[in-house]
Amino acid sequence: MDKYTNGQNIAAAAEKNIRTDFKESMTYGEYLHLDKLLDAQDGVSGHHDESLFIIIHQVSELWMKLILHELQAAIRNIDEDDLQPAFKQMARVSKIQTQIIQAWDVLATMTPAEYMEFRGDLGNASGFQSYQYRLIEFALGYKTKHVLKIYEKDAALSETLNEAFQKPGLYDAAIQKLARSGFKIDEAVLNRDITMVYEPNESVKAAWKTVYRDVDTHWELYQLAEKLVDIEDSLQQWRFRHMKTVERIIGFKQGTGGSSGVHYLKKVLDQYFFPELWELRSDI
């Protein structure tokens, strides 16, 4: 018996317990509902590159679902003063964000000429309408009421978004944690209307500055601050790659959903979720 045949026999013996009969038990494909998942790429144009376009956006939506799952858990844990699990959840969000950022590199392999061959078939469907992206913005504290109108077509979805719009975000939870830790935070911030876009506040900035100037005393709050910065940094990188990919493929054309396209995407780069954590870097 040669070495190759002997090696095959050894390998087969080592894997003798591999299951092959699934008539009465659940398979990998059934557990993941792969029949539904892999049958959900029906395009509208028949163009070769539409599969790329659909899959990139579907994968991003799946990652966003997980981001929301982790953010919501992190908010709950911060509210309960259980910061260590929140740190793990926030760190996971940052890792997920790297996957979404890199997805733009794959989409950027599609040229303007290729996209123009099926772009018109998309009608007014646009990534601008991604409700999970809006939920992420809400969870991070950035809320603009006018976007809710986009989702009125679906009553259940509209209700979900309105509920999320009314809930405190991640930064609200962090600021409340500062107050519970003994920092003097303005009552106007602690009792603010959480449906409004957050505005920077000097008492919040002063609290974070104290944390950064005495890390040993405020180690957990320092970790919390840096996890927040990680998330915002990654989100801004995602936004930048989004903007440059759109510019690379369609230039400065209007978006299919009616937005100004690249002009709009450049404007949102100026939005901050946790402004004091960026401002204090010039002061310490």
Short mmCIF file of C-alpha atoms in Angstrom, two decimals:
data_model
loop_
_atom_site.label_atom_id
_atom_site.label_comp_id
_atom_site.label_asym_id
_atom_site.label_seq_id
_atom_site.Cartn_x
_atom_site.Cartn_y
_atom_site.Cartn_z
CA MET A 1 0.00 0.00 0.00
CA ASP A 2 1.47 3.37 -1.01
CA LYS A 3 1.68 6.36 1.35
CA TYR A 4 -1.15 8.19 -0.45
CA THR A 5 -3.62 5.30 -0.08
CA ASN A 6 -2.56 4.71 3.51
CA GLY A 7 -3.08 8.41 4.27
CA GLN A 8 -6.58 8.27 2.80
CA ASN A 9 -7.46 5.25 4.95
CA ILE A 10 -6.18 6.96 8.10
CA ALA A 11 -8.18 10.10 7.30
CA ALA A 12 -11.33 8.07 6.64
CA ALA A 13 -10.92 6.20 9.94
CA ALA A 14 -10.44 9.46 11.83
CA GLU A 15 -13.69 10.86 10.40
CA LYS A 16 -15.78 7.71 10.79
CA ASN A 17 -18.32 9.56 12.96
CA ILE A 18 -19.26 12.12 10.31
CA ARG A 19 -23.05 12.18 10.02
CA THR A 20 -24.46 11.51 6.54
CA ASP A 21 -28.07 10.50 7.28
CA PHE A 22 -30.27 13.56 7.86
CA LYS A 23 -33.67 12.08 7.10
CA GLU A 24 -34.78 12.62 10.71
CA SER A 25 -32.62 15.56 11.83
CA MET A 26 -31.92 19.18 11.00
CA THR A 27 -29.24 20.05 8.44
CA TYR A 28 -26.90 23.03 8.27
CA GLY A 29 -28.92 24.48 5.39
CA GLU A 30 -32.20 24.11 7.26
CA TYR A 31 -30.80 25.73 10.40
CA LEU A 32 -29.65 28.77 8.40
CA HIS A 33 -32.74 28.81 6.14
CA LEU A 34 -30.40 28.84 3.15
CA ASP A 35 -33.25 28.08 0.79
CA LYS A 36 -34.76 31.49 1.61
CA LEU A 37 -31.46 33.31 1.98
CA LEU A 38 -29.97 32.18 -1.32
CA ASP A 39 -33.23 32.62 -3.19
CA ALA A 40 -33.49 36.29 -2.24
CA GLN A 41 -31.30 37.74 -4.98
CA ASP A 42 -33.96 38.17 -7.64
CA GLY A 43 -32.97 41.19 -9.67
CA VAL A 44 -35.09 43.32 -11.93
CA SER A 45 -32.80 43.72 -14.93
CA GLY A 46 -31.09 40.42 -15.65
CA HIS A 47 -27.73 42.25 -15.83
CA HIS A 48 -24.70 40.23 -14.69
CA ASP A 49 -23.54 42.85 -12.14
CA GLU A 50 -26.91 43.22 -10.47
CA SER A 51 -26.10 40.13 -8.39
CA LEU A 52 -23.05 41.92 -7.01
CA PHE A 53 -25.14 45.01 -6.23
CA ILE A 54 -27.85 43.02 -4.44
CA ILE A 55 -25.55 40.75 -2.44
CA ILE A 56 -23.35 43.59 -1.18
CA HIS A 57 -26.39 45.44 0.13
CA GLN A 58 -28.02 42.33 1.60
CA VAL A 59 -24.82 41.35 3.42
CA SER A 60 -24.51 44.89 4.77
CA GLU A 61 -28.10 44.73 6.04
CA LEU A 62 -27.34 41.45 7.84
CA TRP A 63 -24.32 43.05 9.52
CA MET A 64 -26.47 46.04 10.46
CA LYS A 65 -28.98 43.69 12.07
CA LEU A 66 -26.18 42.37 14.27
CA ILE A 67 -24.95 45.90 15.03
CA LEU A 68 -28.43 46.80 16.30
CA HIS A 69 -28.57 43.61 18.37
CA GLU A 70 -25.27 44.53 20.06
CA LEU A 71 -26.04 48.24 20.49
CA GLN A 72 -29.38 47.55 22.14
CA ALA A 73 -27.73 45.10 24.54
CA ALA A 74 -24.94 47.60 25.30
CA ILE A 75 -27.47 50.32 26.14
CA ARG A 76 -29.29 47.98 28.53
CA ASN A 77 -26.06 46.98 30.25
CA ILE A 78 -24.86 50.57 30.66
CA ASP A 79 -28.25 51.47 32.15
CA GLU A 80 -27.74 48.63 34.65
CA ASP A 81 -24.14 49.74 35.46
CA ASP A 82 -22.85 46.47 34.03
CA LEU A 83 -20.11 47.92 31.85
CA GLN A 84 -17.92 44.91 31.09
CA PRO A 85 -20.49 43.11 28.90
CA ALA A 86 -21.26 46.48 27.26
CA PHE A 87 -17.58 46.87 26.36
CA LYS A 88 -17.59 43.46 24.68
CA GLN A 89 -20.75 44.32 22.74
CA MET A 90 -19.40 47.72 21.65
CA ALA A 91 -16.07 46.17 20.61
CA ARG A 92 -18.01 43.66 18.51
CA VAL A 93 -19.87 46.54 16.81
CA SER A 94 -16.52 48.07 15.82
CA LYS A 95 -15.35 44.75 14.34
CA ILE A 96 -18.59 44.37 12.40
CA GLN A 97 -18.13 47.87 11.03
CA THR A 98 -14.79 46.87 9.49
CA GLN A 99 -16.63 44.20 7.49
CA ILE A 100 -19.13 46.72 6.14
CA ILE A 101 -16.34 49.19 5.29
CA GLN A 102 -14.47 46.57 3.29
CA ALA A 103 -17.61 45.64 1.37
CA TRP A 104 -17.34 48.94 -0.52
CA ASP A 105 -14.07 47.70 -2.04
CA VAL A 106 -15.97 44.83 -3.65
CA LEU A 107 -18.77 47.06 -4.94
CA ALA A 108 -16.18 49.47 -6.36
CA THR A 109 -15.15 46.79 -8.87
CA MET A 110 -18.33 47.70 -10.77
CA THR A 111 -17.69 50.41 -13.34
CA PRO A 112 -19.94 53.38 -14.17
CA ALA A 113 -20.76 51.85 -17.56
CA GLU A 114 -21.85 48.57 -15.96
CA TYR A 115 -24.04 50.23 -13.33
CA MET A 116 -25.71 52.50 -15.87
CA GLU A 117 -26.97 49.43 -17.72
CA PHE A 118 -29.38 48.57 -14.87
CA ARG A 119 -29.55 51.65 -12.62
CA GLY A 120 -32.73 52.88 -14.30
CA ASP A 121 -34.46 49.60 -13.42
CA LEU A 122 -34.11 50.36 -9.69
CA GLY A 123 -36.77 53.07 -9.87
CA ASN A 124 -36.70 55.10 -6.64
CA ALA A 125 -35.29 52.28 -4.49
CA SER A 126 -32.20 53.58 -2.71
CA GLY A 127 -29.88 52.80 0.19
CA PHE A 128 -31.08 56.12 1.60
CA GLN A 129 -34.22 54.20 2.56
CA SER A 130 -32.41 51.57 4.65
CA TYR A 131 -34.51 51.43 7.81
CA GLN A 132 -31.82 49.53 9.72
CA TYR A 133 -29.35 52.32 9.04
CA ARG A 134 -31.91 54.76 10.46
CA LEU A 135 -32.31 52.54 13.52
CA ILE A 136 -28.53 52.61 14.00
CA GLU A 137 -28.56 56.40 13.77
CA PHE A 138 -31.38 56.50 16.35
CA ALA A 139 -29.47 54.12 18.65
CA LEU A 140 -26.44 56.40 18.43
CA GLY A 141 -28.60 59.44 19.20
CA TYR A 142 -28.90 61.10 15.79
CA LYS A 143 -32.61 61.68 15.12
CA THR A 144 -34.32 63.63 12.36
CA LYS A 145 -38.09 63.31 12.31
CA HIS A 146 -38.58 63.95 8.59
CA VAL A 147 -37.00 60.59 7.66
CA LEU A 148 -39.86 58.74 9.37
CA LYS A 149 -42.17 59.66 6.49
CA ILE A 150 -40.19 57.34 4.19
CA TYR A 151 -41.52 54.29 6.03
CA GLU A 152 -45.22 55.09 6.28
CA LYS A 153 -46.02 52.57 3.52
CA ASP A 154 -45.44 49.71 5.99
CA ALA A 155 -47.47 50.25 9.18
CA ALA A 156 -45.54 47.70 11.28
CA LEU A 157 -42.16 49.04 10.18
CA SER A 158 -43.30 52.60 10.75
CA GLU A 159 -44.31 51.68 14.30
CA THR A 160 -40.91 50.06 14.95
CA LEU A 161 -39.08 53.17 13.78
CA ASN A 162 -41.29 55.51 15.78
CA GLU A 163 -40.70 53.46 18.92
CA ALA A 164 -36.94 53.55 18.37
CA PHE A 165 -37.15 57.29 17.74
CA GLN A 166 -38.62 57.76 21.22
CA LYS A 167 -35.94 55.75 23.05
CA PRO A 168 -32.67 57.02 24.59
CA GLY A 169 -29.56 56.32 22.53
CA LEU A 170 -26.14 54.95 23.45
CA TYR A 171 -24.74 58.38 24.29
CA ASP A 172 -27.75 59.19 26.47
CA ALA A 173 -26.99 56.01 28.43
CA ALA A 174 -23.32 57.01 28.74
CA ILE A 175 -24.16 60.51 29.99
CA GLN A 176 -26.62 59.12 32.54
CA LYS A 177 -23.80 56.81 33.69
CA LEU A 178 -21.54 59.84 34.17
CA ALA A 179 -24.20 61.41 36.39
CA ARG A 180 -24.65 58.23 38.43
CA SER A 181 -20.86 58.14 38.88
CA GLY A 182 -20.94 61.48 40.68
CA PHE A 183 -20.25 63.94 37.85
CA LYS A 184 -22.35 67.09 37.83
CA ILE A 185 -24.29 67.05 34.56
CA ASP A 186 -26.75 69.82 33.69
CA GLU A 187 -30.36 68.85 34.36
CA ALA A 188 -31.24 70.15 30.90
CA VAL A 189 -29.09 67.36 29.45
CA LEU A 190 -30.29 64.63 31.81
CA ASN A 191 -33.93 65.51 31.10
CA ARG A 192 -33.56 66.55 27.48
CA ASP A 193 -36.00 65.74 24.69
CA ILE A 194 -34.38 62.59 23.30
CA THR A 195 -36.23 62.94 20.00
CA MET A 196 -34.03 65.95 19.19
CA VAL A 197 -30.49 65.82 17.80
CA TYR A 198 -28.04 65.97 20.70
CA GLU A 199 -26.25 69.29 21.19
CA PRO A 200 -22.80 69.56 22.86
CA ASN A 201 -22.84 70.56 26.51
CA GLU A 202 -20.05 72.01 28.66
CA SER A 203 -20.92 69.97 31.75
CA VAL A 204 -20.66 66.75 29.74
CA LYS A 205 -17.37 67.89 28.24
CA ALA A 206 -16.01 68.77 31.67
CA ALA A 207 -16.95 65.33 32.99
CA TRP A 208 -15.21 63.51 30.15
CA LYS A 209 -12.14 65.74 30.54
CA THR A 210 -11.91 64.72 34.20
CA VAL A 211 -12.14 61.08 33.17
CA TYR A 212 -9.31 61.46 30.63
CA ARG A 213 -7.11 63.41 33.06
CA ASP A 214 -7.42 60.76 35.79
CA VAL A 215 -7.68 57.48 33.95
CA ASP A 216 -6.67 55.33 36.93
CA THR A 217 -9.54 56.64 39.05
CA HIS A 218 -12.11 56.48 36.27
CA TRP A 219 -10.84 53.46 34.34
CA GLU A 220 -14.24 52.01 33.37
CA LEU A 221 -15.61 55.36 32.23
CA TYR A 222 -12.41 55.89 30.23
CA GLN A 223 -12.94 52.53 28.54
CA LEU A 224 -16.55 53.49 27.84
CA ALA A 225 -15.44 56.75 26.23
CA GLU A 226 -12.90 55.03 23.99
CA LYS A 227 -15.40 52.37 22.91
CA LEU A 228 -17.76 55.19 21.89
CA VAL A 229 -14.99 56.87 19.90
CA ASP A 230 -14.15 53.55 18.19
CA ILE A 231 -17.75 53.18 17.02
CA GLU A 232 -18.04 56.73 15.72
CA ASP A 233 -14.63 56.57 14.04
CA SER A 234 -15.62 53.40 12.20
CA LEU A 235 -19.00 54.79 11.21
CA GLN A 236 -17.35 57.85 9.71
CA GLN A 237 -14.94 55.61 7.79
CA TRP A 238 -17.95 53.67 6.48
CA ARG A 239 -19.62 56.92 5.42
CA PHE A 240 -16.47 58.10 3.69
CA ARG A 241 -16.02 54.84 1.75
CA HIS A 242 -19.71 54.98 0.83
CA MET A 243 -19.32 58.51 -0.49
CA LYS A 244 -16.17 57.73 -2.50
CA THR A 245 -17.66 54.53 -3.95
CA VAL A 246 -20.77 56.42 -5.07
CA GLU A 247 -18.62 59.18 -6.56
CA ARG A 248 -16.49 56.58 -8.35
CA ILE A 249 -19.52 54.86 -9.91
CA ILE A 250 -22.06 57.65 -10.60
CA GLY A 251 -20.13 60.87 -10.00
CA PHE A 252 -22.36 63.71 -8.81
CA LYS A 253 -25.65 62.41 -10.22
CA GLN A 254 -28.77 62.60 -8.07
CA GLY A 255 -29.44 59.46 -6.01
CA THR A 256 -32.17 57.07 -7.11
CA GLY A 257 -34.09 57.95 -3.94
CA GLY A 258 -34.00 61.67 -4.78
CA SER A 259 -31.11 62.74 -2.53
CA SER A 260 -28.30 64.90 -3.91
CA GLY A 261 -26.07 61.83 -3.93
CA VAL A 262 -22.42 62.58 -3.22
CA HIS A 263 -23.27 66.10 -2.02
CA TYR A 264 -25.57 64.63 0.63
CA LEU A 265 -23.02 61.96 1.64
CA LYS A 266 -20.32 64.61 2.06
CA LYS A 267 -22.63 66.67 4.25
CA VAL A 268 -23.32 63.81 6.69
CA LEU A 269 -19.57 63.43 7.26
CA ASP A 270 -19.85 66.60 9.36
CA GLN A 271 -22.34 64.98 11.76
CA TYR A 272 -21.05 63.97 15.19
CA PHE A 273 -22.72 61.50 17.54
CA PHE A 274 -20.49 62.02 20.59
CA PRO A 275 -19.18 65.57 20.08
CA GLU A 276 -17.57 66.22 23.49
CA LEU A 277 -15.35 63.16 23.13
CA TRP A 278 -13.87 64.70 19.99
CA GLU A 279 -13.73 68.27 21.26
CA LEU A 280 -11.81 67.41 24.43
CA ARG A 281 -8.91 66.00 22.41
CA SER A 282 -7.81 69.56 21.68
CA ASP A 283 -7.90 70.43 25.40
CA ILE A 284 -6.07 67.62 27.18
#
